[in-house]
Amino acid sequence: MFNMVLLKLDHVQKIFEANSSHPVAALKDVSFTVQDGEFVAIMGESGAGKSTLLNIIATLDNATNGSAALNGQDLSALSKDEAARYRRQHLGFVFQHFNLLDSLSNRDNVYLPLVLARVAPDEMDRRIKPLVSRLRIAKIIDRYPSEVSGGQQQRIAIARALITQPDVLLADEPTGALDSNTSQEILDLFDDVNANGQTIIMVTHSAAAASHAKRTLFIKDGRIFHELFRGDLSMKDYQVQISNTMMTLTNGGE
Amino acid sequence: MLFIRLINSSFKRNLRTYSPYLLATCMLVAINYIFTAIAANHSLKALSTGKVTTAMMKPGAAFILMVTAAFLLYVNHFLWQQRSREIGLYSMLGMTSRNLDLLTVLEKAYLLFFSLVGGLIGGIIFEKLAFLGLGRLLQVQHLRQSWISSGALLQTVMIFVAFFVVLMLVDLLKIHHLKPTDLWNSATATHKHHGPLFTIAGLIGLVTLAGAYYITLTTKPKITAINHFFLAVILVVIGTYLIFIAGSVILLNWLKKRRNFYYQPRHFIAVSGMRQRMEQNGAALATICLLCSSVLVILFTAVTLYCGISSTARSYTPKDITIVNNQPLTKHQGQVLKDTARQHHATVTDLTHYEATAPQVGYWRGHSFVNQGTIDNMTTATSNSMIFVTAKTYQRLTHHHTVLKGNQALIYAPGKKHTGRLVVGGKSYRVTALKKLNFAFNPDHAIFSPIFMVVNKLPKGMPTMTVTTLNYHLNGNAKKRIAFETALQQKLHLSSLQFSGYATIFSLLNGLYGGLVFIGILISIALGITTTIVIYFKQISEGYADKQRFTTMQEVGLSERETTKSIHSQVLMVFMLPIIGAIINFAFAFPAIKQIMTQLNFYSLTLMVAIAVIITVALLLLYLVIYGLTTRTYHQIIDK
C-alpha cells in the first residue's frame, strides 16, 4: 500500500554544546523512514529527544551527524532562508500551544502561509472553503484567537497547516493543552485528514493520542527503542499495547 | 527578613526595569530640587528683574511637578504589570494579603529612599551648575548661592514622600481588589471591537486637529494671539490623543478591507501588527508625541525670545537713546545732557530730533486702516500702530532723495506687504513699500507693530510728537552705561515711556528672557527624561510581546531575516510616529509663534527658521539615539 519513501532519517545524531566540557547528546543514532500517506506517532518520555527530532524534520534545527531527507531533499543542505521557504511550501505545523498570531483574525491566521507565498486573495478564499466545513470552523473563522476556546484555536491551527497542502503535517503534542473530549475531537480530525491521504508525524506522550496512528516509534535516550504497528488491532487494544511498551520503557527497558 | 530578601532578589532580577526607573526618578527629584532652590534664592530676588524670574519659576515648578506626577503614575502602572505575575505567584504560594502589603510598602520605601538620596545629591551638585548657567543667561555676576538650600531640600523630600504614598495606596488598592488568578493572568491581551462611537471619536480628532491648525495659521498679531494659541494647544492635545487612539485604528481597518492591498506579505504583517500595536499603545504614543511637541515649542519660543533681545531693544530705541516728547530738548535740557554726559565720561554723538504724528492704533480692513486713536482705545481687533512723518524728515534722516507728489506715500510695515492704494484715516494714498527704515521704532513699547507712513504733509488734526535720538560713547561695561542712562532720565524728569536707553532695556529684557530660557531648558530636560523612560518601557513591553510572534512567524515559514525586518520596521514606525507628529504640530505652531514674536518686535524670519531647524534636528537626533539605545534592550529580550 505504501510504496514511496517520503522521509528518510539515516543515523541522525544531535549533540548540543558539542565544544563545551559537557556536551549533551539529545539524539545518539536515529534511523527510520516514513512512507507517503502514513500516520506515525513518536513517543517517549520528557527529555528523550522527541522535540529535537521533530525540530530536525521541521528544518528548525540541523543534525550534527547523519542525514535527514524529505522527498529526496537533504534538509541539512538548506540555508536558513531556503529552509524558511521550504517550510512554507512542504510542511504544515500544529503545536501544543496552537501558536496563532494574536494580531490576526482566525481567517488571516489560516491565510498567513498563503499570503507569504503570494497567493491571490480569491484563490485563498477558494482553498479555505473545504477546510472550513471539514474542520467545522465556520462560526469562528472571522473572530480573533483570543475570543475562541483552545480546541477551536487548535482547529484553526490545523486549517493553517493544511491550507498549503503540505507533504507532511508535523504535530507536536497537539492535544497537550486540551481536555480529553476536545482532544478526542482533534484526534478524530487527524484520522479524517489522514484518510484523505495526508501524511502525519505526531510527537506525543499520550498513549490515547498515539493509538490513532498506524505506527508508533518509541524513543529512549536518543535512540529508537521500539516500533509498534497497529495492523488489524482495534484502537483500544492498540492503546493497551502502547501503554505496556511505555511502561517497559519507563522501567528500564527490560 | 524574608521580605527584605525577596525585595532584594526582585530588584536584582528586574534590574532592567528598575535601574532606568530609579535613574529617572533621581533626575526628576534633582530637577524639582533645582527649581525650588532657585526660586528660594535671595540674591536673585534682590535683582531688578529677579522678581520676574522668581515669579516665572512658580508656574515652571508647578508644570514640572505635574509632569513628575503623571510620569510616576504611568511607570507605576507599567511596573505593576511587570510585577503582577510575581505577586500572583507569592499569593498562590500562600502569602496573605498582609504579607503582600508589607512587600509593596517595602518596595516603595526602597524606591523612595534611593530616588531621594541619588536625586538630592545630584540636585545639589547640578544646582550649582544650573545657577552659574542662569547667571550667564541673565548676564549678572554677583549671584550668591549657598551649597545646600535646606528649605528646598525639605520641600522636595515632602513632595516625593507624598507622591510615593499615593503610589503605594494605588498598589495596595490593586492588591486587595484582585484575585490571585487575575494577578497571574493579567498579562494576556484581548482583542477589541469598536462601535460607531469609535469612528466618531476618530473624526472628532481629525476635526479638532484641523481646527487647531487653522487657528495657528490664521493667528494675527493682536492682543488675543496668546489666547488663540492656548486654545490651539488644547485642541492639539485633544486631537492628537483621538487621532493616535482612534484615527490610526480606523485607517488600518480601512486598509485591511482593501483585499488586494492587505493580502500581500509585507502589508499583511505590517497592517495587522500595527493595528494591534496602535490599539495597545495609542495613548502612550500620543503622550510621547505631545511631550516632544512641547519640548519643541518651549525651547523654540525661549531661544527665539533670547536671540531677539537686541532686536526688541532696538525696536524701542534704534539709537542708543530715544526721547519722545512734545517738543525738542530745551536749552536747559541740553545743558543737563551735556553735564550728565561729562560726569559719566560719555561723549554724545548724532544728536538729532524730528517731528512725527503720535502713534494711532488700529487695524486693517482690506486696504484701509481703521484708526482707533491712542493706545488707550485699543480693542481685541487692534493689530498695528500708525505713525506719519514727512518726506522732508525722511530725506534728512535717511539721506535718500525723495519727492512725493499729491497722494503718493511710502510705507514701512514689517511683516506685512502693502502696495497700491491704501486708505488711512479717511484719506486715500498711493503707496510704495519700503524694505528698511533705519529710524522706525515702537514709541508705545506695545505689542502692536508700528507702521511708518512717509507723506508730503502730516495729516491735519492728528496729535504730533517730537522724537529726539542720540548715540553716545562710553568706556566701560553695561553697568556704567545703565548708570548713565538712569541718571540722565532722572535729571531730565522723563518717564520710562518717554525715555528709552538701549543698555537699560537690553538688561531688562535679558533678565526676563534669560530666566525664560533657563526655565525652558529645565522643563525640556524634565520632559526629555520622562519621554526617554516612556520609550524605554514601551520597548521592553513590545519586546516581550514580540518574542512569541517572532517564533510563530518563523514556524509558519517566514525566514529569520524576513521576521526581523518586518518586526523592526513596525517598531521603528511605532517610534517614529510620535516624533513625526511632534514635528507636524510644531510646523503648524510656527506661524502662530511667529505672529506672537512680531508683537515682541522680532521680525527676523530667517533666524526663526534657523532656530526651528536646529532645535528640530537636535531633538530628532537625540530621539534616534534614545531609540537606538533602547532597541538594544529590545534585542536582548528577543534573542534570549
PDB file of C-alpha atoms in Angstrom, chain A residues 11-247:
ATOM      1  CA  HIS A  11      21.952   7.697  11.620  1.00  0.00           C
ATOM      2  CA  VAL A  12      20.891  11.123  12.795  1.00  0.00           C
ATOM      3  CA  GLN A  13      22.845  12.438  15.749  1.00  0.00           C
ATOM      4  CA  LYS A  14      22.355  15.728  17.574  1.00  0.00           C
ATOM      5  CA  ILE A  15      24.810  16.996  20.170  1.00  0.00           C
ATOM      6  CA  PHE A  16      24.202  20.288  21.983  1.00  0.00           C
ATOM      7  CA  GLU A  17      27.178  22.352  23.080  1.00  0.00           C
ATOM      8  CA  ALA A  18      29.497  19.948  21.330  1.00  0.00           C
ATOM      9  CA  ASN A  19      32.518  22.099  22.062  1.00  0.00           C
ATOM     10  CA  SER A  20      31.844  22.582  25.747  1.00  0.00           C
ATOM     11  CA  SER A  21      33.137  20.402  28.551  1.00  0.00           C
ATOM     12  CA  HIS A  22      29.648  18.921  28.998  1.00  0.00           C
ATOM     13  CA  PRO A  23      28.290  18.025  25.558  1.00  0.00           C
ATOM     14  CA  VAL A  24      24.707  16.779  25.672  1.00  0.00           C
ATOM     15  CA  ALA A  25      23.690  14.145  23.136  1.00  0.00           C
ATOM     16  CA  ALA A  26      19.963  14.615  22.574  1.00  0.00           C
ATOM     17  CA  LEU A  27      19.888  12.164  19.686  1.00  0.00           C
ATOM     18  CA  LYS A  28      22.515   9.425  19.522  1.00  0.00           C
ATOM     19  CA  ASP A  29      21.608   7.363  16.491  1.00  0.00           C
ATOM     20  CA  VAL A  30      18.176   7.558  14.907  1.00  0.00           C
ATOM     21  CA  SER A  31      17.225   5.954  11.612  1.00  0.00           C
ATOM     22  CA  PHE A  32      13.746   5.401  10.220  1.00  0.00           C
ATOM     23  CA  THR A  33      11.662   6.065   7.134  1.00  0.00           C
ATOM     24  CA  VAL A  34       8.149   7.344   6.659  1.00  0.00           C
ATOM     25  CA  GLN A  35       6.106   6.393   3.601  1.00  0.00           C
ATOM     26  CA  ASP A  36       3.745   8.670   1.779  1.00  0.00           C
ATOM     27  CA  GLY A  37       0.298   8.684   3.414  1.00  0.00           C
ATOM     28  CA  GLU A  38       1.445   7.241   6.763  1.00  0.00           C
ATOM     29  CA  PHE A  39       0.337   8.409  10.210  1.00  0.00           C
ATOM     30  CA  VAL A  40       3.298   7.949  12.540  1.00  0.00           C
ATOM     31  CA  ALA A  41       3.413   8.721  16.253  1.00  0.00           C
ATOM     32  CA  ILE A  42       6.683   9.284  18.050  1.00  0.00           C
ATOM     33  CA  MET A  43       6.554   8.562  21.756  1.00  0.00           C
ATOM     34  CA  GLY A  44       8.941   8.888  24.622  1.00  0.00           C
ATOM     35  CA  GLU A  45       9.350  10.476  27.999  1.00  0.00           C
ATOM     36  CA  SER A  46      10.277  14.083  28.538  1.00  0.00           C
ATOM     37  CA  GLY A  47      13.872  14.631  27.551  1.00  0.00           C
ATOM     38  CA  ALA A  48      14.039  11.552  25.356  1.00  0.00           C
ATOM     39  CA  GLY A  49      14.785  13.658  22.292  1.00  0.00           C
ATOM     40  CA  LYS A  50      11.314  13.829  20.692  1.00  0.00           C
ATOM     41  CA  SER A  51      11.271  17.551  20.212  1.00  0.00           C
ATOM     42  CA  THR A  52      14.829  17.631  18.905  1.00  0.00           C
ATOM     43  CA  LEU A  53      13.880  15.021  16.363  1.00  0.00           C
ATOM     44  CA  LEU A  54      10.827  16.986  15.278  1.00  0.00           C
ATOM     45  CA  ASN A  55      12.857  20.199  15.006  1.00  0.00           C
ATOM     46  CA  ILE A  56      15.298  18.468  12.665  1.00  0.00           C
ATOM     47  CA  ILE A  57      12.477  17.185  10.463  1.00  0.00           C
ATOM     48  CA  ALA A  58      10.936  20.669  10.609  1.00  0.00           C
ATOM     49  CA  THR A  59      14.191  22.281   9.348  1.00  0.00           C
ATOM     50  CA  LEU A  60      14.231  24.421  12.506  1.00  0.00           C
ATOM     51  CA  ASP A  61      17.438  22.692  13.563  1.00  0.00           C
ATOM     52  CA  ASN A  62      20.230  20.754  11.871  1.00  0.00           C
ATOM     53  CA  ALA A  63      21.577  17.309  12.717  1.00  0.00           C
ATOM     54  CA  THR A  64      25.167  17.179  13.984  1.00  0.00           C
ATOM     55  CA  ASN A  65      25.805  13.917  12.111  1.00  0.00           C
ATOM     56  CA  GLY A  66      23.851  11.688   9.784  1.00  0.00           C
ATOM     57  CA  SER A  67      21.287  12.839   7.249  1.00  0.00           C
ATOM     58  CA  ALA A  68      17.593  13.689   7.091  1.00  0.00           C
ATOM     59  CA  ALA A  69      15.921  13.832   3.697  1.00  0.00           C
ATOM     60  CA  LEU A  70      12.350  14.753   2.815  1.00  0.00           C
ATOM     61  CA  ASN A  71      11.170  13.874  -0.693  1.00  0.00           C
ATOM     62  CA  GLY A  72      14.818  13.418  -1.638  1.00  0.00           C
ATOM     63  CA  GLN A  73      15.772  16.886  -0.379  1.00  0.00           C
ATOM     64  CA  ASP A  74      18.652  16.801   2.099  1.00  0.00           C
ATOM     65  CA  LEU A  75      17.320  19.038   4.890  1.00  0.00           C
ATOM     66  CA  SER A  76      20.738  19.941   6.287  1.00  0.00           C
ATOM     67  CA  ALA A  77      21.803  21.315   2.897  1.00  0.00           C
ATOM     68  CA  LEU A  78      19.261  24.161   3.134  1.00  0.00           C
ATOM     69  CA  SER A  79      20.367  27.629   4.143  1.00  0.00           C
ATOM     70  CA  LYS A  80      18.293  29.442   6.743  1.00  0.00           C
ATOM     71  CA  ASP A  81      16.275  31.363   4.157  1.00  0.00           C
ATOM     72  CA  GLU A  82      15.846  28.291   1.955  1.00  0.00           C
ATOM     73  CA  ALA A  83      14.689  26.364   4.997  1.00  0.00           C
ATOM     74  CA  ALA A  84      12.042  29.011   5.673  1.00  0.00           C
ATOM     75  CA  ARG A  85      10.793  28.791   2.097  1.00  0.00           C
ATOM     76  CA  TYR A  86      10.911  25.004   2.268  1.00  0.00           C
ATOM     77  CA  ARG A  87       8.852  25.013   5.470  1.00  0.00           C
ATOM     78  CA  ARG A  88       6.111  27.078   3.969  1.00  0.00           C
ATOM     79  CA  GLN A  89       5.960  25.028   0.773  1.00  0.00           C
ATOM     80  CA  HIS A  90       6.285  21.496   2.097  1.00  0.00           C
ATOM     81  CA  LEU A  91       5.480  21.403   5.812  1.00  0.00           C
ATOM     82  CA  GLY A  92       2.480  22.099   7.990  1.00  0.00           C
ATOM     83  CA  PHE A  93       2.718  22.574  11.757  1.00  0.00           C
ATOM     84  CA  VAL A  94       0.373  22.005  14.660  1.00  0.00           C
ATOM     85  CA  PHE A  95       1.655  22.851  18.128  1.00  0.00           C
ATOM     86  CA  GLN A  96       0.702  22.162  21.699  1.00  0.00           C
ATOM     87  CA  HIS A  97       0.011  25.864  22.343  1.00  0.00           C
ATOM     88  CA  PHE A  98      -1.546  26.488  18.892  1.00  0.00           C
ATOM     89  CA  ASN A  99       0.849  29.404  18.207  1.00  0.00           C
ATOM     90  CA  LEU A 100      -1.633  31.585  16.420  1.00  0.00           C
ATOM     91  CA  LEU A 101      -0.746  35.255  15.937  1.00  0.00           C
ATOM     92  CA  ASP A 102      -2.991  37.272  18.224  1.00  0.00           C
ATOM     93  CA  SER A 103      -2.837  40.259  15.901  1.00  0.00           C
ATOM     94  CA  LEU A 104      -4.559  38.355  13.084  1.00  0.00           C
ATOM     95  CA  SER A 105      -8.148  37.181  12.845  1.00  0.00           C
ATOM     96  CA  ASN A 106      -8.615  33.408  12.659  1.00  0.00           C
ATOM     97  CA  ARG A 107      -9.176  33.652   8.914  1.00  0.00           C
ATOM     98  CA  ASP A 108      -5.997  35.659   8.445  1.00  0.00           C
ATOM     99  CA  ASN A 109      -4.067  33.184  10.594  1.00  0.00           C
ATOM    100  CA  VAL A 110      -5.127  30.437   8.187  1.00  0.00           C
ATOM    101  CA  TYR A 111      -4.218  32.646   5.221  1.00  0.00           C
ATOM    102  CA  LEU A 112      -0.804  33.549   6.624  1.00  0.00           C
ATOM    103  CA  PRO A 113       1.263  30.850   4.829  1.00  0.00           C
ATOM    104  CA  LEU A 114      -0.599  31.542   1.562  1.00  0.00           C
ATOM    105  CA  VAL A 115      -0.053  35.283   1.850  1.00  0.00           C
ATOM    106  CA  LEU A 116       3.649  34.617   2.345  1.00  0.00           C
ATOM    107  CA  ALA A 117       3.576  32.519  -0.820  1.00  0.00           C
ATOM    108  CA  ARG A 118       1.856  35.439  -2.627  1.00  0.00           C
ATOM    109  CA  VAL A 119      -1.327  33.527  -3.480  1.00  0.00           C
ATOM    110  CA  ALA A 120      -4.130  35.728  -4.843  1.00  0.00           C
ATOM    111  CA  PRO A 121      -6.983  36.558  -2.377  1.00  0.00           C
ATOM    112  CA  ASP A 122      -9.618  34.807  -4.493  1.00  0.00           C
ATOM    113  CA  GLU A 123      -7.566  31.632  -4.605  1.00  0.00           C
ATOM    114  CA  MET A 124      -7.188  31.756  -0.810  1.00  0.00           C
ATOM    115  CA  ASP A 125     -10.963  32.033  -0.426  1.00  0.00           C
ATOM    116  CA  ARG A 126     -11.379  29.049  -2.724  1.00  0.00           C
ATOM    117  CA  ARG A 127      -8.915  26.947  -0.746  1.00  0.00           C
ATOM    118  CA  ILE A 128     -10.258  27.738   2.693  1.00  0.00           C
ATOM    119  CA  LYS A 129     -13.850  26.714   1.874  1.00  0.00           C
ATOM    120  CA  PRO A 130     -13.466  22.899   2.066  1.00  0.00           C
ATOM    121  CA  LEU A 131     -11.344  23.257   5.225  1.00  0.00           C
ATOM    122  CA  VAL A 132     -13.934  25.412   6.948  1.00  0.00           C
ATOM    123  CA  SER A 133     -16.621  22.775   6.575  1.00  0.00           C
ATOM    124  CA  ARG A 134     -14.336  19.802   7.262  1.00  0.00           C
ATOM    125  CA  LEU A 135     -12.868  21.346  10.419  1.00  0.00           C
ATOM    126  CA  ARG A 136     -16.221  22.877  11.435  1.00  0.00           C
ATOM    127  CA  ILE A 137     -14.836  26.354  11.992  1.00  0.00           C
ATOM    128  CA  ALA A 138     -17.419  28.360  10.020  1.00  0.00           C
ATOM    129  CA  LYS A 139     -18.696  30.107  13.128  1.00  0.00           C
ATOM    130  CA  ILE A 140     -15.359  31.207  14.472  1.00  0.00           C
ATOM    131  CA  ILE A 141     -13.419  31.906  11.301  1.00  0.00           C
ATOM    132  CA  ASP A 142     -13.939  35.676  11.433  1.00  0.00           C
ATOM    133  CA  ARG A 143     -13.198  36.093  15.134  1.00  0.00           C
ATOM    134  CA  TYR A 144      -9.864  36.515  16.852  1.00  0.00           C
ATOM    135  CA  PRO A 145      -7.809  33.761  18.532  1.00  0.00           C
ATOM    136  CA  SER A 146      -8.226  35.397  21.948  1.00  0.00           C
ATOM    137  CA  GLU A 147     -12.007  35.092  21.582  1.00  0.00           C
ATOM    138  CA  VAL A 148     -12.275  31.344  20.984  1.00  0.00           C
ATOM    139  CA  SER A 149     -11.570  28.213  23.059  1.00  0.00           C
ATOM    140  CA  GLY A 150      -8.390  26.151  22.986  1.00  0.00           C
ATOM    141  CA  GLY A 151      -9.950  23.373  20.942  1.00  0.00           C
ATOM    142  CA  GLN A 152     -11.211  25.927  18.431  1.00  0.00           C
ATOM    143  CA  GLN A 153      -7.801  27.550  18.251  1.00  0.00           C
ATOM    144  CA  GLN A 154      -6.286  24.165  17.517  1.00  0.00           C
ATOM    145  CA  ARG A 155      -8.763  23.671  14.674  1.00  0.00           C
ATOM    146  CA  ILE A 156      -7.671  26.989  13.242  1.00  0.00           C
ATOM    147  CA  ALA A 157      -4.055  25.913  13.599  1.00  0.00           C
ATOM    148  CA  ILE A 158      -4.822  22.672  11.749  1.00  0.00           C
ATOM    149  CA  ALA A 159      -6.526  24.639   8.989  1.00  0.00           C
ATOM    150  CA  ARG A 160      -3.424  26.846   8.757  1.00  0.00           C
ATOM    151  CA  ALA A 161      -1.235  23.734   8.496  1.00  0.00           C
ATOM    152  CA  LEU A 162      -3.402  22.092   5.845  1.00  0.00           C
ATOM    153  CA  ILE A 163      -4.165  25.029   3.576  1.00  0.00           C
ATOM    154  CA  THR A 164      -0.755  24.815   1.886  1.00  0.00           C
ATOM    155  CA  GLN A 165      -1.405  21.118   1.098  1.00  0.00           C
ATOM    156  CA  PRO A 166       1.878  20.124   2.734  1.00  0.00           C
ATOM    157  CA  ASP A 167       3.888  16.944   2.102  1.00  0.00           C
ATOM    158  CA  VAL A 168       3.924  16.250   5.820  1.00  0.00           C
ATOM    159  CA  LEU A 169       1.830  17.525   8.705  1.00  0.00           C
ATOM    160  CA  LEU A 170       4.020  17.794  11.809  1.00  0.00           C
ATOM    161  CA  ALA A 171       2.202  17.820  15.125  1.00  0.00           C
ATOM    162  CA  ASP A 172       3.947  18.490  18.403  1.00  0.00           C
ATOM    163  CA  GLU A 173       1.782  17.360  21.350  1.00  0.00           C
ATOM    164  CA  PRO A 174      -1.314  18.655  19.541  1.00  0.00           C
ATOM    165  CA  THR A 175      -3.615  17.657  22.397  1.00  0.00           C
ATOM    166  CA  GLY A 176      -1.254  18.564  25.225  1.00  0.00           C
ATOM    167  CA  ALA A 177      -3.174  21.662  26.242  1.00  0.00           C
ATOM    168  CA  LEU A 178      -6.699  20.337  25.680  1.00  0.00           C
ATOM    169  CA  ASP A 179      -9.195  18.429  27.795  1.00  0.00           C
ATOM    170  CA  SER A 180      -9.966  14.802  26.888  1.00  0.00           C
ATOM    171  CA  ASN A 181     -13.187  15.473  24.971  1.00  0.00           C
ATOM    172  CA  THR A 182     -11.640  18.174  22.863  1.00  0.00           C
ATOM    173  CA  SER A 183      -8.539  16.004  22.407  1.00  0.00           C
ATOM    174  CA  GLN A 184     -10.722  13.220  21.064  1.00  0.00           C
ATOM    175  CA  GLU A 185     -12.307  15.579  18.539  1.00  0.00           C
ATOM    176  CA  ILE A 186      -8.944  16.853  17.358  1.00  0.00           C
ATOM    177  CA  LEU A 187      -7.568  13.305  17.027  1.00  0.00           C
ATOM    178  CA  ASP A 188     -10.634  12.221  15.059  1.00  0.00           C
ATOM    179  CA  LEU A 189      -9.906  15.115  12.747  1.00  0.00           C
ATOM    180  CA  PHE A 190      -6.365  13.811  12.310  1.00  0.00           C
ATOM    181  CA  ASP A 191      -7.746  10.383  11.371  1.00  0.00           C
ATOM    182  CA  ASP A 192     -10.040  12.006   8.884  1.00  0.00           C
ATOM    183  CA  VAL A 193      -7.266  14.078   7.391  1.00  0.00           C
ATOM    184  CA  ASN A 194      -5.006  11.051   7.168  1.00  0.00           C
ATOM    185  CA  ALA A 195      -7.739   9.030   5.485  1.00  0.00           C
ATOM    186  CA  ASN A 196      -7.690  11.677   2.767  1.00  0.00           C
ATOM    187  CA  GLY A 197      -4.055  10.821   2.095  1.00  0.00           C
ATOM    188  CA  GLN A 198      -2.279  13.375   4.289  1.00  0.00           C
ATOM    189  CA  THR A 199       0.992  12.134   5.817  1.00  0.00           C
ATOM    190  CA  ILE A 200       1.171  12.956   9.543  1.00  0.00           C
ATOM    191  CA  ILE A 201       4.040  12.747  12.003  1.00  0.00           C
ATOM    192  CA  MET A 202       2.925  13.371  15.554  1.00  0.00           C
ATOM    193  CA  VAL A 203       5.050  13.688  18.674  1.00  0.00           C
ATOM    194  CA  THR A 204       3.196  12.852  21.862  1.00  0.00           C
ATOM    195  CA  HIS A 205       3.496  11.200  25.231  1.00  0.00           C
ATOM    196  CA  SER A 206      -0.175  10.284  25.413  1.00  0.00           C
ATOM    197  CA  ALA A 207      -0.965   6.686  24.578  1.00  0.00           C
ATOM    198  CA  ALA A 208      -4.506   7.693  23.665  1.00  0.00           C
ATOM    199  CA  ALA A 209      -3.196  10.105  21.070  1.00  0.00           C
ATOM    200  CA  ALA A 210      -0.655   7.638  19.716  1.00  0.00           C
ATOM    201  CA  SER A 211      -3.329   4.960  19.347  1.00  0.00           C
ATOM    202  CA  HIS A 212      -4.758   6.950  16.436  1.00  0.00           C
ATOM    203  CA  ALA A 213      -1.534   6.465  14.473  1.00  0.00           C
ATOM    204  CA  LYS A 214      -0.831   3.471  12.277  1.00  0.00           C
ATOM    205  CA  ARG A 215       2.677   3.097  13.572  1.00  0.00           C
ATOM    206  CA  THR A 216       4.320   4.239  16.795  1.00  0.00           C
ATOM    207  CA  LEU A 217       8.038   4.768  17.318  1.00  0.00           C
ATOM    208  CA  PHE A 218       9.387   4.799  20.850  1.00  0.00           C
ATOM    209  CA  ILE A 219      12.424   6.881  21.653  1.00  0.00           C
ATOM    210  CA  LYS A 220      14.611   6.490  24.696  1.00  0.00           C
ATOM    211  CA  ASP A 221      17.919   8.178  25.454  1.00  0.00           C
ATOM    212  CA  GLY A 222      18.297   9.433  21.929  1.00  0.00           C
ATOM    213  CA  ARG A 223      17.678   6.098  20.164  1.00  0.00           C
ATOM    214  CA  ILE A 224      14.711   4.330  18.612  1.00  0.00           C
ATOM    215  CA  PHE A 225      13.840   1.822  21.271  1.00  0.00           C
ATOM    216  CA  HIS A 226      10.894   0.028  19.736  1.00  0.00           C
ATOM    217  CA  GLU A 227       8.350   0.150  16.957  1.00  0.00           C
ATOM    218  CA  LEU A 228       4.697  -0.880  17.086  1.00  0.00           C
ATOM    219  CA  PHE A 229       2.334  -1.325  14.132  1.00  0.00           C
ATOM    220  CA  ARG A 230      -1.368  -1.073  14.672  1.00  0.00           C
ATOM    221  CA  GLY A 231      -2.139  -3.563  11.931  1.00  0.00           C
ATOM    222  CA  ASP A 232      -5.577  -5.014  12.465  1.00  0.00           C
ATOM    223  CA  LEU A 233      -5.781  -4.190  16.180  1.00  0.00           C
ATOM    224  CA  SER A 234      -8.687  -2.154  17.472  1.00  0.00           C
ATOM    225  CA  MET A 235      -7.783   1.272  18.688  1.00  0.00           C
ATOM    226  CA  LYS A 236      -8.360   0.186  22.277  1.00  0.00           C
ATOM    227  CA  ASP A 237      -6.129  -2.895  22.060  1.00  0.00           C
ATOM    228  CA  TYR A 238      -3.501  -0.854  20.280  1.00  0.00           C
ATOM    229  CA  GLN A 239      -3.610   1.696  23.068  1.00  0.00           C
ATOM    230  CA  VAL A 240      -3.081  -1.071  25.653  1.00  0.00           C
ATOM    231  CA  GLN A 241      -0.046  -2.272  23.729  1.00  0.00           C
ATOM    232  CA  ILE A 242       1.349   1.218  23.554  1.00  0.00           C
ATOM    233  CA  SER A 243       0.797   1.733  27.262  1.00  0.00           C
ATOM    234  CA  ASN A 244       2.569  -1.508  28.054  1.00  0.00           C
ATOM    235  CA  THR A 245       5.505  -0.587  25.863  1.00  0.00           C
ATOM    236  CA  MET A 246       5.717   2.805  27.554  1.00  0.00           C
ATOM    237  CA  MET A 247       5.702   1.075  30.927  1.00  0.00           C
TER     238      MET A 247
END
